[in-house]
Each structure stands twice: as C-alpha cells, then as structure tokens.
PDB file of C-alpha atoms and ligand atoms in Angstrom:
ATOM      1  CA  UNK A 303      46.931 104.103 182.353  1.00 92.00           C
ATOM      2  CA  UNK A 304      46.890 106.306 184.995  1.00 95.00           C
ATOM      3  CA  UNK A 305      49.776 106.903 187.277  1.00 96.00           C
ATOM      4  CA  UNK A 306      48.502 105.380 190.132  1.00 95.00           C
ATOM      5  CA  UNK A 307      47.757 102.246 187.898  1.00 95.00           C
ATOM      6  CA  UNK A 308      51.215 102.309 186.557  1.00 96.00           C
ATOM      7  CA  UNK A 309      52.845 102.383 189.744  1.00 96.00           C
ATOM      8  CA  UNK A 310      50.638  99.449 191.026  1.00 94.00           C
ATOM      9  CA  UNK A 311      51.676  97.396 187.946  1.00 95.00           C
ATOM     10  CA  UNK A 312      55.228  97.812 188.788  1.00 96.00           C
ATOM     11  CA  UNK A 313      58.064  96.562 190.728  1.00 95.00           C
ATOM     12  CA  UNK A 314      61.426  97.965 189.151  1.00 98.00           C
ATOM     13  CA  UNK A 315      60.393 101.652 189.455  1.00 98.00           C
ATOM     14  CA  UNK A 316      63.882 104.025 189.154  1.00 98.00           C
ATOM     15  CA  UNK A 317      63.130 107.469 189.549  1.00 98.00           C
ATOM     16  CA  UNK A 318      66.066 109.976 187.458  1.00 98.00           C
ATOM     17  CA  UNK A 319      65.180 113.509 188.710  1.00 98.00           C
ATOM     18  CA  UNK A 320      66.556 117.355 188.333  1.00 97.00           C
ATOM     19  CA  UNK A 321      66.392 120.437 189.994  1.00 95.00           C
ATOM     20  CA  UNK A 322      62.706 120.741 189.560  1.00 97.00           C
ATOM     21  CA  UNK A 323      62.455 118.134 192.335  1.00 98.00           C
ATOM     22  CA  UNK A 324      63.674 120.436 194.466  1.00 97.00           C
ATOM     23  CA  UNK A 325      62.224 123.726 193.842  1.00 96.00           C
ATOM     24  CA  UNK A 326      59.119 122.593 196.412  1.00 97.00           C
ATOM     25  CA  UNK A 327      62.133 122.744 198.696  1.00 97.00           C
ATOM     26  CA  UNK A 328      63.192 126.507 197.993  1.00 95.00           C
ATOM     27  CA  UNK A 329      66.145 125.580 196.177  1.00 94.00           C
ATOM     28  CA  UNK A 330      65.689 127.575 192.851  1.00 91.00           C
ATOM     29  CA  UNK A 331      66.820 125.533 189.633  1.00 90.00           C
ATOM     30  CA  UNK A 332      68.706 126.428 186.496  1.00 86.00           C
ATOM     31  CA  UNK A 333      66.076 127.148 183.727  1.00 76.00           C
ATOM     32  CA  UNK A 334      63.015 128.207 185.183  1.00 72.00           C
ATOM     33  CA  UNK A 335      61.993 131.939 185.047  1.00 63.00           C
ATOM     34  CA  UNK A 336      63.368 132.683 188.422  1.00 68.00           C
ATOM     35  CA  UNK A 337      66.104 129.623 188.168  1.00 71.00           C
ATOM     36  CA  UNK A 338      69.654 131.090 188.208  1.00 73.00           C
ATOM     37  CA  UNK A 339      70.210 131.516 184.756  1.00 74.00           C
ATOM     38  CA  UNK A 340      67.775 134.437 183.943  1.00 75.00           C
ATOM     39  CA  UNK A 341      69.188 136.102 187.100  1.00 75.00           C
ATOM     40  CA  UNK A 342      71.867 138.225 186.367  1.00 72.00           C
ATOM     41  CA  UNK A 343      75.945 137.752 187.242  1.00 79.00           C
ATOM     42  CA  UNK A 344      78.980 139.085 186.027  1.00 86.00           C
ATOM     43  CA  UNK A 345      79.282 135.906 184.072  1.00 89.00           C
ATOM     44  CA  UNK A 346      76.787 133.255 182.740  1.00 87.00           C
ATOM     45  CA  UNK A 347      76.221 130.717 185.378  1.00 86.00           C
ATOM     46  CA  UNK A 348      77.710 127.789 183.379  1.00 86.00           C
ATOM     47  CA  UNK A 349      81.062 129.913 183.498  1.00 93.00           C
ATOM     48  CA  UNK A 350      81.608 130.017 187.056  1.00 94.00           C
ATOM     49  CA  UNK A 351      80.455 126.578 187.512  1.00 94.00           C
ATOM     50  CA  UNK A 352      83.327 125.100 185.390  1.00 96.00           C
ATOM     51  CA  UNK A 353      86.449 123.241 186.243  1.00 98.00           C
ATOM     52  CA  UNK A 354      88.760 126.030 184.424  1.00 98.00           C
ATOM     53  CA  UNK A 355      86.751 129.022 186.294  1.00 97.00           C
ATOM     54  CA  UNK A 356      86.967 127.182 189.316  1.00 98.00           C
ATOM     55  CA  UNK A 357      90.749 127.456 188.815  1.00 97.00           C
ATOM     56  CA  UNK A 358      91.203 130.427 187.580  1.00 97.00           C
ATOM     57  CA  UNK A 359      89.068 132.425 189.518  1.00 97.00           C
ATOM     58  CA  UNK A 360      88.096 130.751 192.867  1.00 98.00           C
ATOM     59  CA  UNK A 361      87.555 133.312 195.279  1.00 97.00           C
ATOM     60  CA  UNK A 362      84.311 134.578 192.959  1.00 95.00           C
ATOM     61  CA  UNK A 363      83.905 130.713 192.474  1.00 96.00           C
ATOM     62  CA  UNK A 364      83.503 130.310 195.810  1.00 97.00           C
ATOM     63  CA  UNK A 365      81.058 134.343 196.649  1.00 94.00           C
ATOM     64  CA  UNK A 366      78.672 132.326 193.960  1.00 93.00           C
ATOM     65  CA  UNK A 367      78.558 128.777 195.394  1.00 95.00           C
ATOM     66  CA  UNK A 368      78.448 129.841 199.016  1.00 95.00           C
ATOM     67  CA  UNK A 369      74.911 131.796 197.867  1.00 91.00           C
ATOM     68  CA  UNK A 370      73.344 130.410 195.167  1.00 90.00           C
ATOM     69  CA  UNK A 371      73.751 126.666 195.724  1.00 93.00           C
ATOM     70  CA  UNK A 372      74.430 126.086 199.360  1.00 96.00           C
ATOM     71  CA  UNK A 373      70.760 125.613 200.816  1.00 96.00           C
ATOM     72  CA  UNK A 374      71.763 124.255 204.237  1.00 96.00           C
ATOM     73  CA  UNK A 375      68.049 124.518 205.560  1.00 97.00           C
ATOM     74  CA  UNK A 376      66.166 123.090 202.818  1.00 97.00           C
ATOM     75  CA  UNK A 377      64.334 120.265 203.759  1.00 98.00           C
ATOM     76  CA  UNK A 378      62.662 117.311 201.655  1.00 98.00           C
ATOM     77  CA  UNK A 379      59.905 117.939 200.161  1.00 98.00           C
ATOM     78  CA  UNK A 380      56.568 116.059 199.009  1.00 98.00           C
ATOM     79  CA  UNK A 381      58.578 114.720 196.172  1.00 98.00           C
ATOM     80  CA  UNK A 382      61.241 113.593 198.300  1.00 98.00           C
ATOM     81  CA  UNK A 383      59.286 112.107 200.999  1.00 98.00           C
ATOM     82  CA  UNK A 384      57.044 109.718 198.742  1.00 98.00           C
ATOM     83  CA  UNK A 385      60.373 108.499 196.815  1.00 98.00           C
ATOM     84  CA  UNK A 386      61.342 107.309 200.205  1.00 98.00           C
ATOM     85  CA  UNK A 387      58.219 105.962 201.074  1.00 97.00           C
ATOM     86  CA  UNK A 388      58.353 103.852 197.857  1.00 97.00           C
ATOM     87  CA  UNK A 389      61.718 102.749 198.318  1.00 98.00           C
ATOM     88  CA  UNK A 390      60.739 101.229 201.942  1.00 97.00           C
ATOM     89  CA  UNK A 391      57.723  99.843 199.928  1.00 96.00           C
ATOM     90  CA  UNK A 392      60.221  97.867 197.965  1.00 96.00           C
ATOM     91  CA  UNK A 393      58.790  99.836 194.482  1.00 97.00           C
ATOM     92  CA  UNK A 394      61.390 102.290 194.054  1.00 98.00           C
ATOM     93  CA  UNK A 395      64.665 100.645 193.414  1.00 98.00           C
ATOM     94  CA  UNK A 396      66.881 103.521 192.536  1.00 98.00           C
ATOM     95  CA  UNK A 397      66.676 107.396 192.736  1.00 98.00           C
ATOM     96  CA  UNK A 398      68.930 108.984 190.082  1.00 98.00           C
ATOM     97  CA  UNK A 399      69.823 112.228 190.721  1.00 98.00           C
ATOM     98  CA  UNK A 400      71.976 115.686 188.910  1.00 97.00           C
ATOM     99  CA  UNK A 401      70.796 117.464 192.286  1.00 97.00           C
ATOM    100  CA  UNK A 402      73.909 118.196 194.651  1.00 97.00           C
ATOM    101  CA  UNK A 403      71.698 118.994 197.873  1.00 97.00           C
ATOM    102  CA  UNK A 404      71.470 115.547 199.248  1.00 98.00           C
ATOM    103  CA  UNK A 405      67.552 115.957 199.708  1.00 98.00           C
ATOM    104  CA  UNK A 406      66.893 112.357 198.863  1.00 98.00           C
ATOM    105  CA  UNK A 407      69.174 110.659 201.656  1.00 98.00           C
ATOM    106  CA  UNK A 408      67.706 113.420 203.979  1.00 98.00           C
ATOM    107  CA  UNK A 409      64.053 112.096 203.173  1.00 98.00           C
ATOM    108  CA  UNK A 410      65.287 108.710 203.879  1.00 98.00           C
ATOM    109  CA  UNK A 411      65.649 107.298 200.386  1.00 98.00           C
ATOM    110  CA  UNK A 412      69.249 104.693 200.492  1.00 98.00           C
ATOM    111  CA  UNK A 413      69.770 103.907 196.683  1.00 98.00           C
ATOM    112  CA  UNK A 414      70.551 107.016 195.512  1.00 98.00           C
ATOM    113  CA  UNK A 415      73.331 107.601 192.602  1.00 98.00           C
ATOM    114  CA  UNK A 416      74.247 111.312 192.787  1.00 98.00           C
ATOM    115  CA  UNK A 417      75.670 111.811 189.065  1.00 98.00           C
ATOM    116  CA  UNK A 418      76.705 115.464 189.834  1.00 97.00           C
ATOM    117  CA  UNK A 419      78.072 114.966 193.317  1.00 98.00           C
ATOM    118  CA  UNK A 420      77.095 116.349 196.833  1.00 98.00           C
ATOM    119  CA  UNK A 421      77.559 119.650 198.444  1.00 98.00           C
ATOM    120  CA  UNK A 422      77.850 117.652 201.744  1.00 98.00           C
ATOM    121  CA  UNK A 423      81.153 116.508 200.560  1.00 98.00           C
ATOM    122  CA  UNK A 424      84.227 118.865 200.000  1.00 98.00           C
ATOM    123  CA  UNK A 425      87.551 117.393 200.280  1.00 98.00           C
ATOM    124  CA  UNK A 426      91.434 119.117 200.182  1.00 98.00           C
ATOM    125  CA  UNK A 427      93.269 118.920 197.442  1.00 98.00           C
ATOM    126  CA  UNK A 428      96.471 118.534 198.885  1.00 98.00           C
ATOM    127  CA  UNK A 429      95.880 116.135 201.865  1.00 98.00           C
ATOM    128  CA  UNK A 430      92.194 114.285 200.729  1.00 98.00           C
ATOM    129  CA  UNK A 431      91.163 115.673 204.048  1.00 98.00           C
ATOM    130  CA  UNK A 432      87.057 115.988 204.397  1.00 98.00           C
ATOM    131  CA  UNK A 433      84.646 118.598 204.988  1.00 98.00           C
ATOM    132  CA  UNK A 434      80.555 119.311 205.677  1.00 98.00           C
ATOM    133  CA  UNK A 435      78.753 122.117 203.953  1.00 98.00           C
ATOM    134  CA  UNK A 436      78.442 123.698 206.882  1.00 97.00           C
ATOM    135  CA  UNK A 437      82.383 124.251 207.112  1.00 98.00           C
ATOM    136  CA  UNK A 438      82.309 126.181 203.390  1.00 98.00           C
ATOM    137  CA  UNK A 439      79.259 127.799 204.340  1.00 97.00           C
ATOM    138  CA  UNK A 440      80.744 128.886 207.538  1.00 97.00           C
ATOM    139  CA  UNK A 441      83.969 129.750 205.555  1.00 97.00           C
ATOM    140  CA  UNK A 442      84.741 132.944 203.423  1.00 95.00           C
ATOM    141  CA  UNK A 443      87.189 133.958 200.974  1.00 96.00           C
ATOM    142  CA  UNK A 444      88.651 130.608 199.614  1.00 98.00           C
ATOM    143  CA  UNK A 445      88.260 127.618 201.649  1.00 98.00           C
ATOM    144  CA  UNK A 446      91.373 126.144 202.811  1.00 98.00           C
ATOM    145  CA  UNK A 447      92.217 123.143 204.999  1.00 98.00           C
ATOM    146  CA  UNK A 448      94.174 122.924 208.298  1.00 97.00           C
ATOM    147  CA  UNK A 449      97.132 121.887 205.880  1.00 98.00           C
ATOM    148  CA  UNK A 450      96.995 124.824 203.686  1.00 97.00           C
ATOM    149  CA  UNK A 451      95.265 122.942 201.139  1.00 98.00           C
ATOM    150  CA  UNK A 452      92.644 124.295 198.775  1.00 98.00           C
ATOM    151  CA  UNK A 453      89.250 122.701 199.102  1.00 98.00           C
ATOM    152  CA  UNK A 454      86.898 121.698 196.609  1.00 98.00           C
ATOM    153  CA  UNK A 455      83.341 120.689 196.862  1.00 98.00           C
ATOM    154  CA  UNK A 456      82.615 117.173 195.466  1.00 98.00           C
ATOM    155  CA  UNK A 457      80.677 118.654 192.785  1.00 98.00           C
ATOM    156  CA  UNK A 458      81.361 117.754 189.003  1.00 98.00           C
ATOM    157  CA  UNK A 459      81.647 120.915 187.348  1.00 97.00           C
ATOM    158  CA  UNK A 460      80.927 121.813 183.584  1.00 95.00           C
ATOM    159  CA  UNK A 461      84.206 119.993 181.734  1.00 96.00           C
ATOM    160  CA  UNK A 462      84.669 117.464 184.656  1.00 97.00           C
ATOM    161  CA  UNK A 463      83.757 113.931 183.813  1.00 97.00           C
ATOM    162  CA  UNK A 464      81.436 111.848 185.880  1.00 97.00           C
ATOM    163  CA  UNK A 465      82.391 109.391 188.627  1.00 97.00           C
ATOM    164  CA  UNK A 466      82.842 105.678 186.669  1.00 98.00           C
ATOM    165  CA  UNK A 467      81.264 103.713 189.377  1.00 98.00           C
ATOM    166  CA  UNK A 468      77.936 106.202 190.044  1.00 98.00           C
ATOM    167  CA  UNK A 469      77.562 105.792 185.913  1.00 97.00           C
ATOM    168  CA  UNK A 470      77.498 102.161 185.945  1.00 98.00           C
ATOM    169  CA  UNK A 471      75.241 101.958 189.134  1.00 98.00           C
ATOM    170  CA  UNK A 472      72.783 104.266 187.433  1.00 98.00           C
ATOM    171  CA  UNK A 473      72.869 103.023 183.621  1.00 98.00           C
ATOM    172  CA  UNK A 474      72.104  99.202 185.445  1.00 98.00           C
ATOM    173  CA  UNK A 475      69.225 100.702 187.490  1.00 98.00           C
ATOM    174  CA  UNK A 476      67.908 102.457 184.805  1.00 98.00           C
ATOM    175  CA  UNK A 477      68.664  99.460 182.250  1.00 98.00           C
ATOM    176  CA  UNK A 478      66.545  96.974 184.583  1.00 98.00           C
ATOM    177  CA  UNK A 479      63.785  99.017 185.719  1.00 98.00           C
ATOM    178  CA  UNK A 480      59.990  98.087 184.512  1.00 98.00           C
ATOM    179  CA  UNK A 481      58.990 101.920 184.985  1.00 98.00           C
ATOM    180  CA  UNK A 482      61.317 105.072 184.600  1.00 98.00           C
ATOM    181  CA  UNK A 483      60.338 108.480 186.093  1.00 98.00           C
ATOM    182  CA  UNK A 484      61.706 111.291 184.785  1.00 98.00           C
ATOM    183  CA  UNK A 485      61.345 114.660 186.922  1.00 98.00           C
ATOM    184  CA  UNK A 486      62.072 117.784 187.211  1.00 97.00           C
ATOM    185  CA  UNK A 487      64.538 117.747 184.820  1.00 97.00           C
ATOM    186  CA  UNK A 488      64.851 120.193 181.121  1.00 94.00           C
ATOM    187  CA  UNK A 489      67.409 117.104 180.397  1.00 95.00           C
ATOM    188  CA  UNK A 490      69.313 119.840 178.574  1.00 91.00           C
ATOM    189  CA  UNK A 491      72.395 118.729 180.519  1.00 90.00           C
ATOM    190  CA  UNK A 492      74.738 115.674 179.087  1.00 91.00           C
ATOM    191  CA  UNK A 493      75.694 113.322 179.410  1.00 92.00           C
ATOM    192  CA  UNK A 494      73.154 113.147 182.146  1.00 91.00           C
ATOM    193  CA  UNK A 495      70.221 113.235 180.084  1.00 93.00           C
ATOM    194  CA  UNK A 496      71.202 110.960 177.876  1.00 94.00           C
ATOM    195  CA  UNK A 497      71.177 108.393 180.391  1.00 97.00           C
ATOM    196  CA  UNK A 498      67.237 107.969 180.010  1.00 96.00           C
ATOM    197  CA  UNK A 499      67.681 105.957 176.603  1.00 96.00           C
ATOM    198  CA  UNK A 500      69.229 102.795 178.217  1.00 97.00           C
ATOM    199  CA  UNK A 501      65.580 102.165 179.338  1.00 97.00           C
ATOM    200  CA  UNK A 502      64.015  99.381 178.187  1.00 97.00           C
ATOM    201  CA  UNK A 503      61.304  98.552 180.027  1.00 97.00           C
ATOM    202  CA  UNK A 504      57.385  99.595 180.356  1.00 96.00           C
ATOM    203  CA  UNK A 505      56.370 102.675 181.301  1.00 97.00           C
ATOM    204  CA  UNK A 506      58.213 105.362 181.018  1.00 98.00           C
ATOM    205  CA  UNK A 507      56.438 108.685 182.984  1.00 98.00           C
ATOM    206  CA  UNK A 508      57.595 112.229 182.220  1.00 98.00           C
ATOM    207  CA  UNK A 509      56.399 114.869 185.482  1.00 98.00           C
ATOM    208  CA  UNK A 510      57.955 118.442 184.335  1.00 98.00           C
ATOM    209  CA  UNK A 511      56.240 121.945 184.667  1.00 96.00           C
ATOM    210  CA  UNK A 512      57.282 122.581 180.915  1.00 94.00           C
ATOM    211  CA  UNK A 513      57.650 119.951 177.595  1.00 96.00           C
ATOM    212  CA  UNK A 514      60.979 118.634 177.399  1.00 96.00           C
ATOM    213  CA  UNK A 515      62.628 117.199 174.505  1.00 95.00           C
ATOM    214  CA  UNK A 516      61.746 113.495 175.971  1.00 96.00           C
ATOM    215  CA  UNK A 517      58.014 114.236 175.787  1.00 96.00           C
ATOM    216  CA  UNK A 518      57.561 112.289 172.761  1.00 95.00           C
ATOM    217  CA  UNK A 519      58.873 108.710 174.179  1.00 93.00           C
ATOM    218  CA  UNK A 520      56.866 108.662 177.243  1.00 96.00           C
ATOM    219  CA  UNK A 521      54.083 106.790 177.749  1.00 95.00           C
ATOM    220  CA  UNK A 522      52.714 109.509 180.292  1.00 98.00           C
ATOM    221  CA  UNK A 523      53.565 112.982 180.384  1.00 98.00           C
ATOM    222  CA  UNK A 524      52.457 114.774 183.459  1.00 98.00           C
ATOM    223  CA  UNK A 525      53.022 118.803 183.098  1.00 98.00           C
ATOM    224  CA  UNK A 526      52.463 119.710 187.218  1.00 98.00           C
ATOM    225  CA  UNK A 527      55.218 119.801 190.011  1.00 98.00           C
ATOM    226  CA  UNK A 528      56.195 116.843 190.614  1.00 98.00           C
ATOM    227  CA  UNK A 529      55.808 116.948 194.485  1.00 98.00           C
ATOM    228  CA  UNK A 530      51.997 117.574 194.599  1.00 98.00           C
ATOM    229  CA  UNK A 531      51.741 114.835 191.631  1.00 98.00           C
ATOM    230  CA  UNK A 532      53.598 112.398 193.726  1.00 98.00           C
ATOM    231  CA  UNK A 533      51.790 113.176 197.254  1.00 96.00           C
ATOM    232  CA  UNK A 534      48.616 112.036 195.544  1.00 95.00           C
ATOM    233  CA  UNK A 535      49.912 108.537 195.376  1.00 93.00           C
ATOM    234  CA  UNK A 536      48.719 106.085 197.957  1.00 88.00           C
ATOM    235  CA  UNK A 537      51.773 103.265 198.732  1.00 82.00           C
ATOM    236  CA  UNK A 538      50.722  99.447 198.570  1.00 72.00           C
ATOM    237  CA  UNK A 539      52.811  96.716 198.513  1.00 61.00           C
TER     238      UNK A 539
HETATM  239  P1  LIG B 959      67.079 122.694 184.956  1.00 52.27           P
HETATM  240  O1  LIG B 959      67.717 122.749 183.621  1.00 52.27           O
HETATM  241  O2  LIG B 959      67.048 123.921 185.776  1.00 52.27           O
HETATM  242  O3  LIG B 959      65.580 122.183 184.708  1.00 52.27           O
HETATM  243  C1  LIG B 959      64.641 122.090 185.736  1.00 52.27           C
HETATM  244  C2  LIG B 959      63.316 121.675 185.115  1.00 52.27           C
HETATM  245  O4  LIG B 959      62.410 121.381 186.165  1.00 52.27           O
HETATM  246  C3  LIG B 959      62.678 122.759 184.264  1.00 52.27           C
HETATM  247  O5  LIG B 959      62.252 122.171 183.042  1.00 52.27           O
HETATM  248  C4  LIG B 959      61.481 123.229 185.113  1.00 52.27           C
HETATM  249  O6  LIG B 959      60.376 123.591 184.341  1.00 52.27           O
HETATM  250  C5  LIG B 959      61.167 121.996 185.908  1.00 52.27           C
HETATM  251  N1  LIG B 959      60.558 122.252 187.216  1.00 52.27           N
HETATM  252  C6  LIG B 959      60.843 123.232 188.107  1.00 52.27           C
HETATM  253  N2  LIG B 959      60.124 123.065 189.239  1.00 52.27           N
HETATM  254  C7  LIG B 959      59.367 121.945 189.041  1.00 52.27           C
HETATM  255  C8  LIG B 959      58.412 121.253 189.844  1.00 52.27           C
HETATM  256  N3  LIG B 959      58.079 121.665 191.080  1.00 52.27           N
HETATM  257  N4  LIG B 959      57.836 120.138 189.326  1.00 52.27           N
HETATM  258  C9  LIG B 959      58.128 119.715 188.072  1.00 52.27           C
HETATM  259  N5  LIG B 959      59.015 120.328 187.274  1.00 52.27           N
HETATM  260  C10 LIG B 959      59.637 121.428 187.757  1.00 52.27           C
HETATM  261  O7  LIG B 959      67.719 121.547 185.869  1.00 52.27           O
HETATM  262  P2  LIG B 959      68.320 120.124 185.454  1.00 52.27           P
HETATM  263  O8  LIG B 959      68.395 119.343 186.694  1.00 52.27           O
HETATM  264  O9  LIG B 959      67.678 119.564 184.260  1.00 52.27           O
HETATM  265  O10 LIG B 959      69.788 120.580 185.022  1.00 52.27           O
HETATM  266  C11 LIG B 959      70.823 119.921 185.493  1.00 52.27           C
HETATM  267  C12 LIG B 959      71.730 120.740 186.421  1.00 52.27           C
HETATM  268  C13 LIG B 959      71.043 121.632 187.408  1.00 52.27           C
HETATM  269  C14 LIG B 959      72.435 119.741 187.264  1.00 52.27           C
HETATM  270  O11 LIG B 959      73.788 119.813 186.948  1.00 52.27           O
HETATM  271  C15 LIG B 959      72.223 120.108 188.721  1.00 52.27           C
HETATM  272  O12 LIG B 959      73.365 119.880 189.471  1.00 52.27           O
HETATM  273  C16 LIG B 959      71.892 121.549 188.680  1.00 52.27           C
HETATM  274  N6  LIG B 959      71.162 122.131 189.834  1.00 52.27           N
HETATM  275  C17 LIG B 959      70.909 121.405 190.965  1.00 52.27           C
HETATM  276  C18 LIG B 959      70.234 121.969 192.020  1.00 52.27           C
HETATM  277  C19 LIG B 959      69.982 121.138 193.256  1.00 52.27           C
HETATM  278  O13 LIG B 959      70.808 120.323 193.632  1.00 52.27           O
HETATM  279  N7  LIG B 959      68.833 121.312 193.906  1.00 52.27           N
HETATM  280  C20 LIG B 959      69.794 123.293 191.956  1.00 52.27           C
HETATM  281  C21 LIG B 959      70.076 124.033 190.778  1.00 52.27           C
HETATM  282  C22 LIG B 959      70.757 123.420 189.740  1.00 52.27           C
END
C-alpha cells in the first residue's frame, strides 16, 4: 500500500515525531551530520543537557541553550502544516512529540503530547512563577525571576523523568491508533522510543532520512524528509 492509500484506509492515525520534523524549519537536530552532536563544544552535548550539569554549571547551561536550542523564529513547516490539516480532517488523533519548539501547536495541531517539554515554558524554582522564551532569550547570564529565583526551562533533561500524565496520554494514543507514523526520529533516545511498541494496530509507517533500528517492524519505510513526503498528501474526509 501506498501512503496515500494507507492514510485513506485510516481513522486513528497518531503521528510520534523527532527532531527531523523540524529540520525543514531550520532547527538543526541531534544526529545528523550538521545536528549538534558532530559540532564541537567544550563538552558532549548530552552533558550540558543534563539535570546534574544544569546544576552544577548553569551559567554555560544556559550560553548553550540560549543558542543552540532557542529558535524563536522558526516557523512550521510542510510537515507541520499537513499534521494540522489532518487533525482538522478528524484523521490525525494525536501528534507525539520529543521536540521542545512548540512547532506543532504553532501549525495549529491541538492534541499534541510534548514528552520532552516546551521551550515556551520556563518556570522559577523558588516561587513557580512563569516565563516565555522570549524572556530567556532576552535574558543573559543565568535567568532569574523578579523573586530572586532561578529559572528553569520546562524541558526534561538527560536523568529527569518524564511527566506521568503526558506518558499516559501518549502510550493510550499510540495504544488505540489504526496507523502509527514515526518521523524524524533516530529513536536512539529512551524511554521515548520505546514508546512505539505499545502499537497494536495496522500500519505502522517509518519517514526518516536514514534506517533506524525500527525499520524492520514497519509496514512502510519511507527514507525522504518527512515534510516534502507529507505535502504530497491530498486530505479527504
Ligand atoms: P535525532 O537523534 O537528532 O534524530 C533525528 C533523525 O531525523 C535522524 O535520524 C535524521 O536522519 C532524521 N532527519 C533529519 N531531518 C529529517 C527530515 N527532514 N526528514 C526525515 N528525517 C529527518 O533526534 P531525536 O528526536 O530522535 O532525538 C531525541 C532528542 C532530540 C529529543 O530529546 C529532542 O528534544 C531533541 N531535539 C529537539 C529539537 C527540537 O525541538 N526541534 C532539536 C534538536 C534536538
């Protein structure tokens, strides 16, 4: 079946996407050749994105996160847009998501379980008080709230757990769906990844630039960028 035809035969579609969705966007990802791991830093990427760096060393924490994953003025791109447009079509049920740039809500999409968090949120640690992206952007040095407070983006960082309630919401999306399409993703990071095998339903669709250990179980494996893939579609309901 083609992907047109699978999408047609469906009505339970959940999309579970990475960073690849939204490199169409600008916003480089983790693993491919110009993602931010084969760029170099003082320390490995997955250092300064962890809960104990994060602590122990904020102020570079913070250099880091203000450039390399604060994108402000990306904007949705084909992917994004035709998620949306399947949503409103009443095919795409769920969008689950380990992006943190809050492209999907921006492109209009409403069911969207963010299992890594949001740069658009950042909240005190003191006082709870919130704040945009554009206020850490804006900031320098360590971001600090009116109450003295140290700030932290609502990000899950490497050795933080994942929110309870956006695991269940995404495990029962993914659980009940007829058609599962994974994205953009090397699904290298857990327990994310692992989220995939509580599938149980049709067609399962794989859209990466590269193989990816999930190649095997899918019933179609697309290797192109996802957003040009998913522009081709034409939305009936
Ligand atoms: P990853 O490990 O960087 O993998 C991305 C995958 O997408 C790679 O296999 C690429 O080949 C593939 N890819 C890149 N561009 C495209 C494209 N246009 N079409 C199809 N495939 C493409 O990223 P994962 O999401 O698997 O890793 C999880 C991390 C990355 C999560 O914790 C995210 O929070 C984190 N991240 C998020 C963003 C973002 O929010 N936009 C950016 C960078 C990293």
């Amino acid at each position: 079946m083609t992907l047109h035809e699978i999408i047609d035969s469906s009505d339970n579609i959940v999309f579970f996407g990475g960073a690849g969705v939204s490199t169409e966007s600008g916003i480089p990802d983790f693993r491919s050749v110009d993602g931010l791991y084969n760029q170099k830093y003082d320390y490995p990427p997955e250092e300064i994105l962890s809960h104990s760096f994060f602590e122990r060393n904020t102020e570079y924490f913070y250099n880091f996160y203000r450039d390399k994953m604060l994108f402000l003025d990306a904007q949705p791109n084909k992917a994004h847009l035709k998620l949306a447009e399947l949503e409103k079509a009443g095919k795409v049920k769920a969008v689950v998501t380990q992006n943190i740039d809050g492209l999907h809500q921006k492109a209009g999409s409403k069911n969207v379980f963010e299992l890594h968090g949001s740069v658009h949120r950042n909240y005190c640690l003191r006082c709870h008080k919130l704040y945009n992206a554009e206020f850490i952007k804006n900031s320098s040095g360590i971001p600090r709230c009116e109450c003295g407070g140290l700030i932290k983006p609502d990000v899950v960082l490497y050795e933080e757990g994942l929110d309870n309630d956006t695991i269940e919401g995404a495990v029962n999306a993914i659980s009940q769906a007829d058609c599962l399409i994974v994205a953009g993703t090397s699904l290298n990071v857990y327990p994310a990844a692992g989220f995939i095998r509580f599938f149980k339903g049709k067609n399962f669709v794989l859209i990466n630039l590269n193989q990816t250990p999930a190649d095997s179980m899918a019933s179609l494996v697309i290797h192109e960028k996802v957003g040009e893939v998913l522009s081709k579609l034409t939305v009936s309901e």
